[in-house]
PDB file of C-alpha atoms in Angstrom:
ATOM      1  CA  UNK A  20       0.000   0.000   0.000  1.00  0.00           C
ATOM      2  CA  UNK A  21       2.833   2.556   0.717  1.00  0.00           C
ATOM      3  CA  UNK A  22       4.027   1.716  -2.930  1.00  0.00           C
ATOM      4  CA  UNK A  23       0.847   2.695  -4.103  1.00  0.00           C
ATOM      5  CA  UNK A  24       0.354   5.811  -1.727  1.00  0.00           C
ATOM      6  CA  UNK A  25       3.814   7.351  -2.660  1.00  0.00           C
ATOM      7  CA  UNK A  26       2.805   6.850  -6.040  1.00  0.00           C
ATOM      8  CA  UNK A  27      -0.178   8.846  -5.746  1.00  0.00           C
ATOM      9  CA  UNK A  28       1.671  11.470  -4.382  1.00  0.00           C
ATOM     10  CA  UNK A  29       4.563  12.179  -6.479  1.00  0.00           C
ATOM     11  CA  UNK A  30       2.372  12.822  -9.325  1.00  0.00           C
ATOM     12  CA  UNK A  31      -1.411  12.640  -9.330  1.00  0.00           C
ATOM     13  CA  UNK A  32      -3.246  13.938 -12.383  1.00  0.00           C
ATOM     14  CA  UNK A  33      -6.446  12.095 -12.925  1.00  0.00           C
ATOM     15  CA  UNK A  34      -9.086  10.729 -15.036  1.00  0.00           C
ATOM     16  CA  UNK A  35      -9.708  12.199 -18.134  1.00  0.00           C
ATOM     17  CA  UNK A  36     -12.968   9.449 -18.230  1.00  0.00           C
ATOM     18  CA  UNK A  37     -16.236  11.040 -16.198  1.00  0.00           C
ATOM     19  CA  UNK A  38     -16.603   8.826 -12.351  1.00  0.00           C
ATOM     20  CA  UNK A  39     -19.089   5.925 -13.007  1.00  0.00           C
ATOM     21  CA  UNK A  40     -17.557   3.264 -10.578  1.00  0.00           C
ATOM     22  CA  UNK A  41     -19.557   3.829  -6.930  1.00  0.00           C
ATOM     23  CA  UNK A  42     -18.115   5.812  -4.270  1.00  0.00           C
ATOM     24  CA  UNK A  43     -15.415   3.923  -2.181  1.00  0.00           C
ATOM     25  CA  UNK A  44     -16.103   2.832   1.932  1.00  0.00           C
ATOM     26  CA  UNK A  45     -12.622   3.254   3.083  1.00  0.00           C
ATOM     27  CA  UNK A  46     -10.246   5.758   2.224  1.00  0.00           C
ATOM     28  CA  UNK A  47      -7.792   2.886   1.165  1.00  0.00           C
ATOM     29  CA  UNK A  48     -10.194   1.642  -1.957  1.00  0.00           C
ATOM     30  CA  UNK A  49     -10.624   5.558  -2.425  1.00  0.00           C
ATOM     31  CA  UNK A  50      -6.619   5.661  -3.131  1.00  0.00           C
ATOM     32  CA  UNK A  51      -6.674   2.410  -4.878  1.00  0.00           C
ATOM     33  CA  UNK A  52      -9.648   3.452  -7.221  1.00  0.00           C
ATOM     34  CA  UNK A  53      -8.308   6.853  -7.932  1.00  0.00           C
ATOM     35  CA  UNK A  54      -4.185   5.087  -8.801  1.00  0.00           C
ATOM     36  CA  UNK A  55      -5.946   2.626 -10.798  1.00  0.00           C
ATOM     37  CA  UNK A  56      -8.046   5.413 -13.162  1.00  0.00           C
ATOM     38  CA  UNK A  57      -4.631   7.427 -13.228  1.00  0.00           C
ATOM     39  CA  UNK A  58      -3.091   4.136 -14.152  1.00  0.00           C
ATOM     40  CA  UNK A  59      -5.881   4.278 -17.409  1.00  0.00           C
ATOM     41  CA  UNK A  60      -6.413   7.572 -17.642  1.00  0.00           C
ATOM     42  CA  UNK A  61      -1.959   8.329 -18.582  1.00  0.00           C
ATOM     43  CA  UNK A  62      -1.141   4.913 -19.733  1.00  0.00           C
ATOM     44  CA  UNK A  63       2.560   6.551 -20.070  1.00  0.00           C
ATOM     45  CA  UNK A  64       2.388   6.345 -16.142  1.00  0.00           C
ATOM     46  CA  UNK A  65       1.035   2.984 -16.244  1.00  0.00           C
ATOM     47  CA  UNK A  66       3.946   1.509 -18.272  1.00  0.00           C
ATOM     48  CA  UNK A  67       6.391   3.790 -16.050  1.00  0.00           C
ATOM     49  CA  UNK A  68       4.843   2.136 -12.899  1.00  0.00           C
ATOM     50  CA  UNK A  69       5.165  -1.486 -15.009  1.00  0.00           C
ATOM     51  CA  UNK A  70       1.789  -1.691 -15.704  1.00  0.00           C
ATOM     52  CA  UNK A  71       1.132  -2.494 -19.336  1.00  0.00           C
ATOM     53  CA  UNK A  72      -2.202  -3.154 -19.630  1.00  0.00           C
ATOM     54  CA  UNK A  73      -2.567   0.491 -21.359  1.00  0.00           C
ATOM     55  CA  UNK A  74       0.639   0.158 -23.369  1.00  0.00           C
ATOM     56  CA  UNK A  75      -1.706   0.454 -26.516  1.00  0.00           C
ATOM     57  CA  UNK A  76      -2.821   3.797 -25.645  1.00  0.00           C
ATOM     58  CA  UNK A  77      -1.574   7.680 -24.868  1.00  0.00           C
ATOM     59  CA  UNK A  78      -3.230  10.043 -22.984  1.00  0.00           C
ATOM     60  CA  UNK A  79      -5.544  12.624 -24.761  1.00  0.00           C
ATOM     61  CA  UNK A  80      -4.517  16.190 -24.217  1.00  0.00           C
ATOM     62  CA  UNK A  81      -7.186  17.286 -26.060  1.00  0.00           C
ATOM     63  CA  UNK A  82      -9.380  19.945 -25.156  1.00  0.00           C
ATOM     64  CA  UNK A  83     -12.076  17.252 -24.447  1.00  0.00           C
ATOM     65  CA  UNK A  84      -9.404  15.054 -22.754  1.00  0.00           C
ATOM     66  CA  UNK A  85      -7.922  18.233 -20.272  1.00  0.00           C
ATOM     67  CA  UNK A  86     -11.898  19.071 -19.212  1.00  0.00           C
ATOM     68  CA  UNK A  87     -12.348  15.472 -18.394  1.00  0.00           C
ATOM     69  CA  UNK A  88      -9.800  14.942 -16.117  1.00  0.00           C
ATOM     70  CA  UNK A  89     -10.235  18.886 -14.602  1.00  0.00           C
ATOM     71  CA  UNK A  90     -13.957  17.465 -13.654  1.00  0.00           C
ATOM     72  CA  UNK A  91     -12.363  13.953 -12.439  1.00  0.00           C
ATOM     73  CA  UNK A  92      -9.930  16.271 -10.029  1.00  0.00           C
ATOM     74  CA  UNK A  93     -12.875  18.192  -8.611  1.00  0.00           C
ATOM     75  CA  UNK A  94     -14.777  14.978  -8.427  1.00  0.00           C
ATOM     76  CA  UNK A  95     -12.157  13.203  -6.431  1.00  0.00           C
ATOM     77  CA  UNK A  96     -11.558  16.316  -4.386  1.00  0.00           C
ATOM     78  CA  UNK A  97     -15.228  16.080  -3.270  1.00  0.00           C
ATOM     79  CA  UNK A  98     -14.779  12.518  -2.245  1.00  0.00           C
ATOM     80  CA  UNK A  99     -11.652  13.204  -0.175  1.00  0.00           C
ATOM     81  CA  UNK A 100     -13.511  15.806   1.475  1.00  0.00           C
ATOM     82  CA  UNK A 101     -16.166  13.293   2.473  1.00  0.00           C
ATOM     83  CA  UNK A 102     -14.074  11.127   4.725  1.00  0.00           C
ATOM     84  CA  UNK A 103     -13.886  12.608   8.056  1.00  0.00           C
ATOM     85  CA  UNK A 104      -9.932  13.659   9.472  1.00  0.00           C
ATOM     86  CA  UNK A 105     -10.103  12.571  12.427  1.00  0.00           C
ATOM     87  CA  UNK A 106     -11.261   8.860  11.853  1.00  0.00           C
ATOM     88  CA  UNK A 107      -8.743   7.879   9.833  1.00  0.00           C
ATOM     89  CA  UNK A 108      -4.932   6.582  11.115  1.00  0.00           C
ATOM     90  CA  UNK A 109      -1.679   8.941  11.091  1.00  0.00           C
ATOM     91  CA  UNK A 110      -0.628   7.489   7.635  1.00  0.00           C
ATOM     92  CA  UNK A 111      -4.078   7.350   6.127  1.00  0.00           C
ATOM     93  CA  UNK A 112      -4.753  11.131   7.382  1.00  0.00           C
ATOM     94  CA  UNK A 113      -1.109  12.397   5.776  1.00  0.00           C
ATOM     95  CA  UNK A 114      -2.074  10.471   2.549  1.00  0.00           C
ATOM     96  CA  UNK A 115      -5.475  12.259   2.389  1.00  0.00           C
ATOM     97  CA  UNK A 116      -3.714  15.831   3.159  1.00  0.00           C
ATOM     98  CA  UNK A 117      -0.959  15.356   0.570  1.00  0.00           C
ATOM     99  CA  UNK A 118      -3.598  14.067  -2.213  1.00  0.00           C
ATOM    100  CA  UNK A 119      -5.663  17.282  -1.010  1.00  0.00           C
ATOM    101  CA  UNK A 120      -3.201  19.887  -1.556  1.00  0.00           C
ATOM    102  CA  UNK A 121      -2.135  18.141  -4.880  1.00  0.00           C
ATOM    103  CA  UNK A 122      -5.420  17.966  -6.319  1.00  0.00           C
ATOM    104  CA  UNK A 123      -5.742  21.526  -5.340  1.00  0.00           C
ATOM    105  CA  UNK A 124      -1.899  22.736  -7.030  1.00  0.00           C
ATOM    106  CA  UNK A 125      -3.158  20.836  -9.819  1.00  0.00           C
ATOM    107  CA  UNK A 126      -6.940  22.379 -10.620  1.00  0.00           C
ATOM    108  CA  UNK A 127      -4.895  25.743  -9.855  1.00  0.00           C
ATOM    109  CA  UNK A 128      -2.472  25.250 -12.270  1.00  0.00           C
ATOM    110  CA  UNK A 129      -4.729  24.669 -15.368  1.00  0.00           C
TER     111      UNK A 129
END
């Protein structure tokens, strides 16, 4: 899971598909739902992380494609916000802080 985590945090653009899967429980399917639609949503990442099941594919950087994953970021910034701070464990909590404030660099910086 720390694999995962830190690799959510170094760099975490999003979907550029709209959210149809249902919300997560825990905040540890929320991180492993929103690495695996990264994971299909820049398949470039996906082979860097040795994942090759998009190896067919690159990500759009269209117009369409940008607005996509700008919603998906917003999206999944409303879901973080949903799990409450204080219930979740030291590691879980800084994992849900650092995805915040990336999220929010991120939807700045477009």
């Amino acid at each position: 899971m720390s694999r995962t985590l830190a690799a959510l945090v170094v760099c975490l653009p999003l979907a550029a598909q709209p959210q149809t899967t249902p919300r997560p429980t825990t905040i540890s399917a929320f991180f492993a739902q929103t690495f695996e639609e990264r994971l299909r949503d820049e398949p470039e990442f996906a082979t860097t992380a040795g994942r090759h099941d998009y190896d067919d594919r690159w990500t759009d950087w269209s117009k369409t494609g940008r607005d996509l994953r700008r919603a998906h970021r917003m999206e999944r910034l409303r879901q973080l916000s949903a799990f409450p701070l204080a219930s979740l464990n030291p590691q879980e909590r800084l994992s849900a802080r650092l995805m915040e404030y990336t999220l929010k660099k991120q939807l700045e910086a477009e």
